[in-house]
């Protein structure tokens, strides 16, 4: 690669470098190196799910409730073992989800379209949302799922798109199906909310970033009539798709966990990105 940077079919961008790293790890037998940590964190987060949902449900003001849910996504997104700094914090102290919610960097964030989103939220319920999910543990269970549940309450069909194969501590499609089976009650509800409009899809992806031109046929079909696309996490929402343009409304949401990304954006380490683009109907 040093001799010829394009030897693998193109310039060495973020997606190609991630793909080469995963390829080498898998060839050497490292297929799911964080499996034990993921299982432990999923179990912890599942035990806290009800409390987190109840804390949001008691917020009567719709704008304040959606902001609380968004803050929960950022707090959950901290559980990322692909960030050296956070992996170190995690190994030493573990992480408190509720403390993380309180300790986000103050607004305005480096990209902060939250007020615009809140106005749109108060006026419109989307018909179908596709959410590209990120990490296991608190990220998916305490961050994304309470937000997805709120969308379901509003009548939106929700597609959760998860990785096909393990990569770092990202949640996979089979793992997400298992998580949902543990969270739903005997009526198939998620803390009192009907889940008949919730689908879990295999994105066809096996990286911590994503090339949206190469998703699974199943997901491409399911997303064809979506009117909201959400890319969560630094890899999918910031490093590879921050400037991606969609034919429908889109939201890129994630925490900045690498110094290089913070520098590029002109923000702080652990700053938040909330980039909302509305398509005029």
mmCIF file of C-alpha atoms in Angstrom, residues 2-239:
data_model
loop_
_atom_site.group_PDB
_atom_site.id
_atom_site.type_symbol
_atom_site.label_atom_id
_atom_site.label_comp_id
_atom_site.label_asym_id
_atom_site.label_seq_id
_atom_site.Cartn_x
_atom_site.Cartn_y
_atom_site.Cartn_z
ATOM 1 C CA UNK A 2 2.929 2.353 0.697
ATOM 2 C CA UNK A 3 4.283 1.724 -2.811
ATOM 3 C CA UNK A 4 0.915 2.050 -4.531
ATOM 4 C CA UNK A 5 -1.883 3.583 -2.397
ATOM 5 C CA UNK A 6 -4.517 2.536 -4.962
ATOM 6 C CA UNK A 7 -3.467 -1.105 -5.026
ATOM 7 C CA UNK A 8 -6.746 -2.142 -3.325
ATOM 8 C CA UNK A 9 -9.059 -0.496 -5.816
ATOM 9 C CA UNK A 10 -9.070 3.151 -4.859
ATOM 10 C CA UNK A 11 -7.542 5.838 -2.654
ATOM 11 C CA UNK A 12 -7.066 4.722 0.977
ATOM 12 C CA UNK A 13 -10.134 6.381 2.463
ATOM 13 C CA UNK A 14 -11.786 5.631 5.810
ATOM 14 C CA UNK A 15 -13.927 2.775 4.432
ATOM 15 C CA UNK A 16 -11.042 1.031 2.658
ATOM 16 C CA UNK A 17 -8.724 1.266 5.678
ATOM 17 C CA UNK A 18 -11.439 -0.169 7.961
ATOM 18 C CA UNK A 19 -12.092 -2.973 5.475
ATOM 19 C CA UNK A 20 -8.404 -3.913 5.323
ATOM 20 C CA UNK A 21 -8.136 -3.903 9.124
ATOM 21 C CA UNK A 22 -11.183 -6.188 9.491
ATOM 22 C CA UNK A 23 -9.877 -8.483 6.747
ATOM 23 C CA UNK A 24 -6.519 -8.929 8.495
ATOM 24 C CA UNK A 25 -8.174 -9.510 11.894
ATOM 25 C CA UNK A 26 -10.527 -12.152 10.456
ATOM 26 C CA UNK A 27 -7.741 -13.887 8.546
ATOM 27 C CA UNK A 28 -5.843 -14.190 11.845
ATOM 28 C CA UNK A 29 -8.884 -15.681 13.598
ATOM 29 C CA UNK A 30 -10.098 -12.576 15.460
ATOM 30 C CA UNK A 31 -13.765 -12.657 14.456
ATOM 31 C CA UNK A 32 -15.660 -11.220 17.423
ATOM 32 C CA UNK A 33 -13.051 -9.984 19.864
ATOM 33 C CA UNK A 34 -15.444 -8.020 22.104
ATOM 34 C CA UNK A 35 -18.156 -10.701 22.353
ATOM 35 C CA UNK A 36 -17.798 -11.140 26.131
ATOM 36 C CA UNK A 37 -17.831 -7.374 26.780
ATOM 37 C CA UNK A 38 -20.832 -6.907 24.486
ATOM 38 C CA UNK A 39 -22.808 -9.630 26.264
ATOM 39 C CA UNK A 40 -22.009 -8.156 29.695
ATOM 40 C CA UNK A 41 -22.918 -4.614 28.633
ATOM 41 C CA UNK A 42 -26.131 -5.767 26.951
ATOM 42 C CA UNK A 43 -27.205 -7.523 30.153
ATOM 43 C CA UNK A 44 -26.475 -4.390 32.236
ATOM 44 C CA UNK A 45 -28.310 -2.109 29.816
ATOM 45 C CA UNK A 46 -31.339 -4.421 29.587
ATOM 46 C CA UNK A 47 -31.691 -4.220 33.390
ATOM 47 C CA UNK A 48 -31.765 -0.391 33.165
ATOM 48 C CA UNK A 49 -34.045 -0.071 30.128
ATOM 49 C CA UNK A 50 -37.308 0.244 32.078
ATOM 50 C CA UNK A 51 -35.932 2.985 34.341
ATOM 51 C CA UNK A 52 -34.626 5.020 31.393
ATOM 52 C CA UNK A 53 -37.948 4.747 29.536
ATOM 53 C CA UNK A 54 -39.932 5.762 32.631
ATOM 54 C CA UNK A 55 -37.692 8.804 33.198
ATOM 55 C CA UNK A 56 -38.498 9.987 29.672
ATOM 56 C CA UNK A 57 -42.191 9.082 29.776
ATOM 57 C CA UNK A 58 -42.846 11.391 32.742
ATOM 58 C CA UNK A 59 -41.607 14.435 30.772
ATOM 59 C CA UNK A 60 -44.880 15.992 29.597
ATOM 60 C CA UNK A 61 -43.429 18.715 27.372
ATOM 61 C CA UNK A 62 -42.861 17.107 23.949
ATOM 62 C CA UNK A 63 -39.834 19.261 23.073
ATOM 63 C CA UNK A 64 -38.127 18.554 26.391
ATOM 64 C CA UNK A 65 -38.882 14.842 26.063
ATOM 65 C CA UNK A 66 -37.351 14.541 22.588
ATOM 66 C CA UNK A 67 -34.283 16.506 23.752
ATOM 67 C CA UNK A 68 -33.917 14.097 26.680
ATOM 68 C CA UNK A 69 -34.134 11.147 24.266
ATOM 69 C CA UNK A 70 -31.504 12.714 21.986
ATOM 70 C CA UNK A 71 -29.207 13.304 24.964
ATOM 71 C CA UNK A 72 -29.697 9.630 25.793
ATOM 72 C CA UNK A 73 -28.455 8.686 22.318
ATOM 73 C CA UNK A 74 -25.293 10.735 22.843
ATOM 74 C CA UNK A 75 -24.775 9.273 26.328
ATOM 75 C CA UNK A 76 -25.207 5.741 25.005
ATOM 76 C CA UNK A 77 -22.863 6.402 22.086
ATOM 77 C CA UNK A 78 -19.993 6.810 24.572
ATOM 78 C CA UNK A 79 -19.787 2.993 24.853
ATOM 79 C CA UNK A 80 -17.347 2.654 21.946
ATOM 80 C CA UNK A 81 -14.306 0.415 22.214
ATOM 81 C CA UNK A 82 -13.040 1.721 18.861
ATOM 82 C CA UNK A 83 -11.940 4.890 20.665
ATOM 83 C CA UNK A 84 -8.663 4.378 22.529
ATOM 84 C CA UNK A 85 -9.465 7.063 25.116
ATOM 85 C CA UNK A 86 -12.931 5.681 25.855
ATOM 86 C CA UNK A 87 -11.760 2.076 25.896
ATOM 87 C CA UNK A 88 -9.301 3.097 28.626
ATOM 88 C CA UNK A 89 -11.986 4.892 30.657
ATOM 89 C CA UNK A 90 -14.288 1.916 30.222
ATOM 90 C CA UNK A 91 -11.689 -0.612 31.405
ATOM 91 C CA UNK A 92 -10.909 1.488 34.505
ATOM 92 C CA UNK A 93 -14.257 2.802 35.662
ATOM 93 C CA UNK A 94 -17.083 1.377 33.611
ATOM 94 C CA UNK A 95 -19.642 3.986 32.598
ATOM 95 C CA UNK A 96 -22.763 5.372 34.172
ATOM 96 C CA UNK A 97 -25.425 6.067 31.554
ATOM 97 C CA UNK A 98 -27.322 8.637 33.609
ATOM 98 C CA UNK A 99 -24.102 10.436 34.608
ATOM 99 C CA UNK A 100 -23.119 10.524 30.932
ATOM 100 C CA UNK A 101 -26.481 12.155 30.088
ATOM 101 C CA UNK A 102 -25.764 14.900 32.620
ATOM 102 C CA UNK A 103 -22.152 15.391 31.569
ATOM 103 C CA UNK A 104 -22.470 15.983 27.819
ATOM 104 C CA UNK A 105 -20.559 19.008 26.554
ATOM 105 C CA UNK A 106 -22.772 22.106 26.814
ATOM 106 C CA UNK A 107 -24.715 23.325 23.809
ATOM 107 C CA UNK A 108 -24.346 24.674 21.229
ATOM 108 C CA UNK A 109 -22.659 21.501 19.972
ATOM 109 C CA UNK A 110 -20.203 21.589 17.073
ATOM 110 C CA UNK A 111 -23.126 20.899 14.702
ATOM 111 C CA UNK A 112 -26.406 21.641 16.446
ATOM 112 C CA UNK A 113 -29.691 21.469 14.528
ATOM 113 C CA UNK A 114 -31.662 20.268 17.547
ATOM 114 C CA UNK A 115 -34.005 23.268 17.732
ATOM 115 C CA UNK A 116 -34.951 22.889 14.043
ATOM 116 C CA UNK A 117 -35.543 19.171 14.613
ATOM 117 C CA UNK A 118 -37.730 19.849 17.667
ATOM 118 C CA UNK A 119 -39.925 22.211 15.620
ATOM 119 C CA UNK A 120 -40.297 19.556 12.901
ATOM 120 C CA UNK A 121 -40.961 16.876 15.545
ATOM 121 C CA UNK A 122 -43.822 18.935 17.001
ATOM 122 C CA UNK A 123 -45.449 19.388 13.579
ATOM 123 C CA UNK A 124 -44.982 16.085 11.824
ATOM 124 C CA UNK A 125 -44.834 12.345 12.357
ATOM 125 C CA UNK A 126 -42.736 10.577 9.740
ATOM 126 C CA UNK A 127 -44.261 7.515 8.068
ATOM 127 C CA UNK A 128 -41.127 5.370 8.024
ATOM 128 C CA UNK A 129 -37.721 5.860 9.651
ATOM 129 C CA UNK A 130 -34.600 3.820 8.931
ATOM 130 C CA UNK A 131 -32.052 3.952 11.760
ATOM 131 C CA UNK A 132 -28.502 2.710 11.148
ATOM 132 C CA UNK A 133 -27.448 1.626 14.636
ATOM 133 C CA UNK A 134 -23.961 1.563 16.141
ATOM 134 C CA UNK A 135 -22.655 0.004 19.371
ATOM 135 C CA UNK A 136 -23.950 -2.717 21.688
ATOM 136 C CA UNK A 137 -24.862 -2.104 25.314
ATOM 137 C CA UNK A 138 -26.058 1.317 26.443
ATOM 138 C CA UNK A 139 -25.828 2.721 22.906
ATOM 139 C CA UNK A 140 -28.483 0.542 21.298
ATOM 140 C CA UNK A 141 -30.509 -0.340 24.422
ATOM 141 C CA UNK A 142 -30.585 2.906 26.431
ATOM 142 C CA UNK A 143 -29.979 5.373 23.598
ATOM 143 C CA UNK A 144 -31.539 4.232 20.333
ATOM 144 C CA UNK A 145 -34.361 1.965 21.535
ATOM 145 C CA UNK A 146 -36.106 4.546 23.788
ATOM 146 C CA UNK A 147 -35.976 6.985 20.840
ATOM 147 C CA UNK A 148 -37.264 4.319 18.420
ATOM 148 C CA UNK A 149 -40.049 3.506 20.896
ATOM 149 C CA UNK A 150 -41.076 7.183 20.910
ATOM 150 C CA UNK A 151 -41.247 7.136 17.097
ATOM 151 C CA UNK A 152 -43.449 4.019 17.286
ATOM 152 C CA UNK A 153 -45.747 5.781 19.753
ATOM 153 C CA UNK A 154 -46.204 8.509 17.165
ATOM 154 C CA UNK A 155 -47.207 6.001 14.481
ATOM 155 C CA UNK A 156 -43.896 5.861 12.598
ATOM 156 C CA UNK A 157 -42.753 2.537 11.168
ATOM 157 C CA UNK A 158 -39.173 1.952 12.350
ATOM 158 C CA UNK A 159 -36.473 -0.102 10.631
ATOM 159 C CA UNK A 160 -33.385 -0.768 12.759
ATOM 160 C CA UNK A 161 -30.474 -1.605 10.443
ATOM 161 C CA UNK A 162 -27.656 -3.526 12.143
ATOM 162 C CA UNK A 163 -24.365 -4.995 10.922
ATOM 163 C CA UNK A 164 -24.237 -8.435 9.348
ATOM 164 C CA UNK A 165 -20.911 -9.380 10.986
ATOM 165 C CA UNK A 166 -19.099 -8.308 14.181
ATOM 166 C CA UNK A 167 -16.828 -5.273 14.058
ATOM 167 C CA UNK A 168 -15.361 -3.725 17.244
ATOM 168 C CA UNK A 169 -18.306 -3.626 19.716
ATOM 169 C CA UNK A 170 -20.992 -2.767 17.157
ATOM 170 C CA UNK A 171 -24.268 -4.612 17.611
ATOM 171 C CA UNK A 172 -24.994 -7.248 14.958
ATOM 172 C CA UNK A 173 -28.292 -8.253 13.384
ATOM 173 C CA UNK A 174 -28.570 -11.571 15.327
ATOM 174 C CA UNK A 175 -27.614 -9.822 18.586
ATOM 175 C CA UNK A 176 -30.253 -7.131 18.076
ATOM 176 C CA UNK A 177 -32.955 -9.746 17.468
ATOM 177 C CA UNK A 178 -31.935 -11.417 20.750
ATOM 178 C CA UNK A 179 -31.944 -8.074 22.617
ATOM 179 C CA UNK A 180 -35.451 -7.269 21.363
ATOM 180 C CA UNK A 181 -36.755 -10.680 22.416
ATOM 181 C CA UNK A 182 -35.539 -9.961 25.962
ATOM 182 C CA UNK A 183 -37.047 -6.457 26.099
ATOM 183 C CA UNK A 184 -40.522 -7.209 24.726
ATOM 184 C CA UNK A 185 -43.225 -8.453 27.076
ATOM 185 C CA UNK A 186 -45.542 -11.417 26.469
ATOM 186 C CA UNK A 187 -47.818 -9.185 24.346
ATOM 187 C CA UNK A 188 -44.881 -8.239 22.132
ATOM 188 C CA UNK A 189 -44.874 -4.702 23.515
ATOM 189 C CA UNK A 190 -41.937 -2.487 24.427
ATOM 190 C CA UNK A 191 -42.874 -0.918 27.768
ATOM 191 C CA UNK A 192 -46.510 -0.611 26.718
ATOM 192 C CA UNK A 193 -45.840 0.375 23.098
ATOM 193 C CA UNK A 194 -46.925 -1.857 20.205
ATOM 194 C CA UNK A 195 -43.966 -3.118 18.149
ATOM 195 C CA UNK A 196 -45.821 -4.447 15.099
ATOM 196 C CA UNK A 197 -44.339 -1.550 13.096
ATOM 197 C CA UNK A 198 -40.779 -2.271 14.252
ATOM 198 C CA UNK A 199 -38.526 -4.263 11.936
ATOM 199 C CA UNK A 200 -34.917 -5.313 12.396
ATOM 200 C CA UNK A 201 -32.947 -5.491 9.163
ATOM 201 C CA UNK A 202 -29.540 -6.843 8.219
ATOM 202 C CA UNK A 203 -27.675 -3.895 6.684
ATOM 203 C CA UNK A 204 -25.239 -6.202 4.878
ATOM 204 C CA UNK A 205 -22.403 -4.196 6.444
ATOM 205 C CA UNK A 206 -19.415 -5.619 8.334
ATOM 206 C CA UNK A 207 -17.542 -2.417 9.223
ATOM 207 C CA UNK A 208 -17.810 0.289 11.925
ATOM 208 C CA UNK A 209 -18.346 2.761 9.044
ATOM 209 C CA UNK A 210 -20.763 2.296 6.129
ATOM 210 C CA UNK A 211 -20.889 2.658 2.363
ATOM 211 C CA UNK A 212 -24.560 3.310 1.657
ATOM 212 C CA UNK A 213 -24.166 2.195 -1.962
ATOM 213 C CA UNK A 214 -23.449 -1.341 -0.742
ATOM 214 C CA UNK A 215 -26.259 -2.213 1.686
ATOM 215 C CA UNK A 216 -28.201 -5.488 1.551
ATOM 216 C CA UNK A 217 -31.015 -5.902 -0.991
ATOM 217 C CA UNK A 218 -33.440 -6.405 1.893
ATOM 218 C CA UNK A 219 -32.546 -3.059 3.448
ATOM 219 C CA UNK A 220 -32.539 -1.236 0.095
ATOM 220 C CA UNK A 221 -36.093 -2.501 -0.484
ATOM 221 C CA UNK A 222 -37.286 -1.597 3.031
ATOM 222 C CA UNK A 223 -35.753 1.882 2.791
ATOM 223 C CA UNK A 224 -37.195 2.720 -0.626
ATOM 224 C CA UNK A 225 -40.217 4.571 0.810
ATOM 225 C CA UNK A 226 -38.618 5.914 4.011
ATOM 226 C CA UNK A 227 -39.120 9.601 4.763
ATOM 227 C CA UNK A 228 -36.472 9.761 7.515
ATOM 228 C CA UNK A 229 -32.980 8.229 7.558
ATOM 229 C CA UNK A 230 -30.918 8.339 10.760
ATOM 230 C CA UNK A 231 -27.212 7.498 10.821
ATOM 231 C CA UNK A 232 -26.005 7.083 14.382
ATOM 232 C CA UNK A 233 -22.447 7.026 15.646
ATOM 233 C CA UNK A 234 -19.173 8.589 14.609
ATOM 234 C CA UNK A 235 -18.271 5.994 11.972
ATOM 235 C CA UNK A 236 -21.555 5.967 10.062
ATOM 236 C CA UNK A 237 -22.917 9.424 10.858
ATOM 237 C CA UNK A 238 -19.787 11.580 10.837
ATOM 238 C CA UNK A 239 -16.719 9.942 9.287
#
